[in-house]
Amino acid sequence: MNWILLIIAGLFEVGFATCLGKAKETTGNSSLFWYGGFLVCLSVSMILLVKATKELPIGTAYAVWTGIGAVGSVLVGVIVFKEPATFWRVFFICTLILSIIGLKMVTK
């Protein structure tokens, strides 16, 4: 169950990064909406991370949480914000995904 909480926390990390990106592109009330989304996603992500670390090693949990956030943020950047998907970006994101899977496999 803690791994599921950790994955969901990582997805909310992607959410808060996305909200920051969208807030940067907008103005007025629309910008406030995205900053509100940022605060909600940040809060949920942190609460779930804290809950997950009650049973998981903090180093592993933090590495997986940031890894999910990094991979998800790059994917959102490529899909939503039209950032380039170069060979090396994709290569290193794949190595990051393999590292996250490896951490899951070696953690009791």
GROMACS .gro file of N, CA and C in nm, residues 40-93:
model
  162
   40VAL      N    1  -0.266   2.289  -0.411
   40VAL     CA    2  -0.339   2.165  -0.381
   40VAL      C    3  -0.252   2.043  -0.412
   41CYS      N    4  -0.194   2.041  -0.531
   41CYS     CA    5  -0.110   1.927  -0.570
   41CYS      C    6   0.011   1.913  -0.479
   42LEU      N    7   0.073   2.026  -0.444
   42LEU     CA    8   0.189   2.023  -0.355
   42LEU      C    9   0.150   1.964  -0.220
   43SER      N   10   0.039   2.009  -0.166
   43SER     CA   11  -0.006   1.960  -0.034
   43SER      C   12  -0.036   1.812  -0.036
   44VAL      N   13  -0.111   1.768  -0.136
   44VAL     CA   14  -0.145   1.625  -0.145
   44VAL      C   15  -0.019   1.541  -0.163
   45SER      N   16   0.071   1.588  -0.248
   45SER     CA   17   0.195   1.515  -0.274
   45SER      C   18   0.277   1.499  -0.146
   46MET      N   19   0.292   1.606  -0.070
   46MET     CA   20   0.370   1.601   0.054
   46MET      C   21   0.305   1.511   0.159
   47ILE      N   22   0.174   1.521   0.174
   47ILE     CA   23   0.103   1.438   0.272
   47ILE      C   24   0.121   1.290   0.238
   48LEU      N   25   0.105   1.255   0.110
   48LEU     CA   26   0.119   1.115   0.070
   48LEU      C   27   0.264   1.068   0.084
   49LEU      N   28   0.360   1.156   0.055
   49LEU     CA   29   0.501   1.120   0.073
   49LEU      C   30   0.530   1.091   0.220
   50VAL      N   31   0.479   1.173   0.309
   50VAL     CA   32   0.499   1.151   0.453
   50VAL      C   33   0.439   1.017   0.495
   51LYS      N   34   0.318   0.987   0.448
   51LYS     CA   35   0.254   0.860   0.483
   51LYS      C   36   0.333   0.741   0.430
   52ALA      N   37   0.384   0.752   0.308
   52ALA     CA   38   0.460   0.642   0.249
   52ALA      C   39   0.590   0.617   0.324
   53THR      N   40   0.652   0.723   0.376
   53THR     CA   41   0.782   0.706   0.442
   53THR      C   42   0.769   0.648   0.583
   54LYS      N   43   0.648   0.627   0.629
   54LYS     CA   44   0.633   0.562   0.759
   54LYS      C   45   0.674   0.415   0.753
   55GLU      N   46   0.665   0.356   0.634
   55GLU     CA   47   0.700   0.214   0.618
   55GLU      C   48   0.816   0.192   0.522
   56LEU      N   49   0.847   0.290   0.439
   56LEU     CA   50   0.954   0.276   0.341
   56LEU      C   51   1.076   0.357   0.385
   57PRO      N   52   1.195   0.312   0.347
   57PRO     CA   53   1.315   0.392   0.378
   57PRO      C   54   1.306   0.529   0.312
   58ILE      N   55   1.342   0.633   0.385
   58ILE     CA   56   1.329   0.770   0.336
   58ILE      C   57   1.410   0.793   0.209
   59GLY      N   58   1.529   0.739   0.202
   59GLY     CA   59   1.614   0.758   0.084
   59GLY      C   60   1.551   0.698  -0.040
   60THR      N   61   1.501   0.577  -0.027
   60THR     CA   62   1.437   0.510  -0.141
   60THR      C   63   1.309   0.584  -0.179
   61ALA      N   64   1.226   0.617  -0.081
   61ALA     CA   65   1.099   0.684  -0.109
   61ALA      C   66   1.123   0.818  -0.178
   62TYR      N   67   1.219   0.894  -0.128
   62TYR     CA   68   1.245   1.026  -0.187
   62TYR      C   69   1.298   1.012  -0.330
   63ALA      N   70   1.388   0.916  -0.352
   63ALA     CA   71   1.442   0.896  -0.486
   63ALA      C   72   1.333   0.854  -0.584
   64VAL      N   73   1.245   0.765  -0.543
   64VAL     CA   74   1.136   0.721  -0.630
   64VAL      C   75   1.039   0.837  -0.655
   65TRP      N   76   1.006   0.911  -0.550
   65TRP     CA   77   0.913   1.024  -0.562
   65TRP      C   78   0.967   1.129  -0.661
   66THR      N   79   1.092   1.166  -0.645
   66THR     CA   80   1.149   1.265  -0.736
   66THR      C   81   1.166   1.207  -0.877
   67GLY      N   82   1.196   1.078  -0.885
   67GLY     CA   83   1.210   1.014  -1.017
   67GLY      C   84   1.078   1.014  -1.093
   68ILE      N   85   0.969   0.980  -1.024
   68ILE     CA   86   0.837   0.983  -1.087
   68ILE      C   87   0.805   1.126  -1.130
   69GLY      N   88   0.834   1.220  -1.044
   69GLY     CA   89   0.811   1.360  -1.078
   69GLY      C   90   0.893   1.406  -1.198
   70ALA      N   91   1.018   1.364  -1.202
   70ALA     CA   92   1.105   1.405  -1.313
   70ALA      C   93   1.059   1.344  -1.445
   71VAL      N   94   1.031   1.215  -1.444
   71VAL     CA   95   0.987   1.148  -1.567
   71VAL      C   96   0.854   1.207  -1.613
   72GLY      N   97   0.760   1.220  -1.521
   72GLY     CA   98   0.630   1.274  -1.556
   72GLY      C   99   0.638   1.417  -1.605
   73SER      N  100   0.722   1.497  -1.541
   73SER     CA  101   0.736   1.637  -1.583
   73SER      C  102   0.797   1.649  -1.721
   74VAL      N  103   0.892   1.564  -1.752
   74VAL     CA  104   0.950   1.565  -1.887
   74VAL      C  105   0.845   1.523  -1.989
   75LEU      N  106   0.767   1.420  -1.958
   75LEU     CA  107   0.662   1.377  -2.051
   75LEU      C  108   0.558   1.487  -2.072
   76VAL      N  109   0.517   1.552  -1.964
   76VAL     CA  110   0.422   1.663  -1.977
   76VAL      C  111   0.485   1.777  -2.057
   77GLY      N  112   0.612   1.803  -2.033
   77GLY     CA  113   0.681   1.907  -2.109
   77GLY      C  114   0.681   1.879  -2.258
   78VAL      N  115   0.706   1.755  -2.294
   78VAL     CA  116   0.709   1.717  -2.435
   78VAL      C  117   0.568   1.721  -2.495
   79ILE      N  118   0.470   1.668  -2.423
   79ILE     CA  119   0.334   1.657  -2.477
   79ILE      C  120   0.259   1.790  -2.470
   80VAL      N  121   0.262   1.855  -2.355
   80VAL     CA  122   0.180   1.976  -2.334
   80VAL      C  123   0.254   2.103  -2.377
   81PHE      N  124   0.379   2.115  -2.335
   81PHE     CA  125   0.453   2.238  -2.359
   81PHE      C  126   0.540   2.233  -2.485
   82LYS      N  127   0.530   2.124  -2.560
   82LYS     CA  128   0.601   2.109  -2.688
   82LYS      C  129   0.752   2.123  -2.677
   83GLU      N  130   0.808   2.070  -2.568
   83GLU     CA  131   0.953   2.069  -2.553
   83GLU      C  132   1.010   1.958  -2.642
   84PRO      N  133   1.136   1.971  -2.682
   84PRO     CA  134   1.193   1.870  -2.773
   84PRO      C  135   1.213   1.735  -2.705
   85ALA      N  136   1.191   1.629  -2.781
   85ALA     CA  137   1.214   1.492  -2.733
   85ALA      C  138   1.335   1.437  -2.808
   86THR      N  139   1.452   1.486  -2.770
   86THR     CA  140   1.574   1.443  -2.837
   86THR      C  141   1.612   1.302  -2.794
   87PHE      N  142   1.700   1.241  -2.870
   87PHE     CA  143   1.746   1.106  -2.838
   87PHE      C  144   1.801   1.099  -2.696
   88TRP      N  145   1.888   1.191  -2.659
   88TRP     CA  146   1.954   1.185  -2.528
   88TRP      C  147   1.855   1.209  -2.414
   89ARG      N  148   1.757   1.296  -2.434
   89ARG     CA  149   1.654   1.316  -2.331
   89ARG      C  150   1.577   1.187  -2.307
   90VAL      N  151   1.535   1.123  -2.414
   90VAL     CA  152   1.460   0.997  -2.403
   90VAL      C  153   1.549   0.889  -2.342
   91PHE      N  154   1.674   0.884  -2.383
   91PHE     CA  155   1.767   0.784  -2.330
   91PHE      C  156   1.782   0.798  -2.178
   92PHE      N  157   1.805   0.919  -2.131
   92PHE     CA  158   1.826   0.938  -1.987
   92PHE      C  159   1.698   0.923  -1.906
   93ILE      N  160   1.584   0.957  -1.964
   93ILE     CA  161   1.457   0.931  -1.896
   93ILE      C  162   1.436   0.781  -1.882
   0.00000   0.00000   0.00000
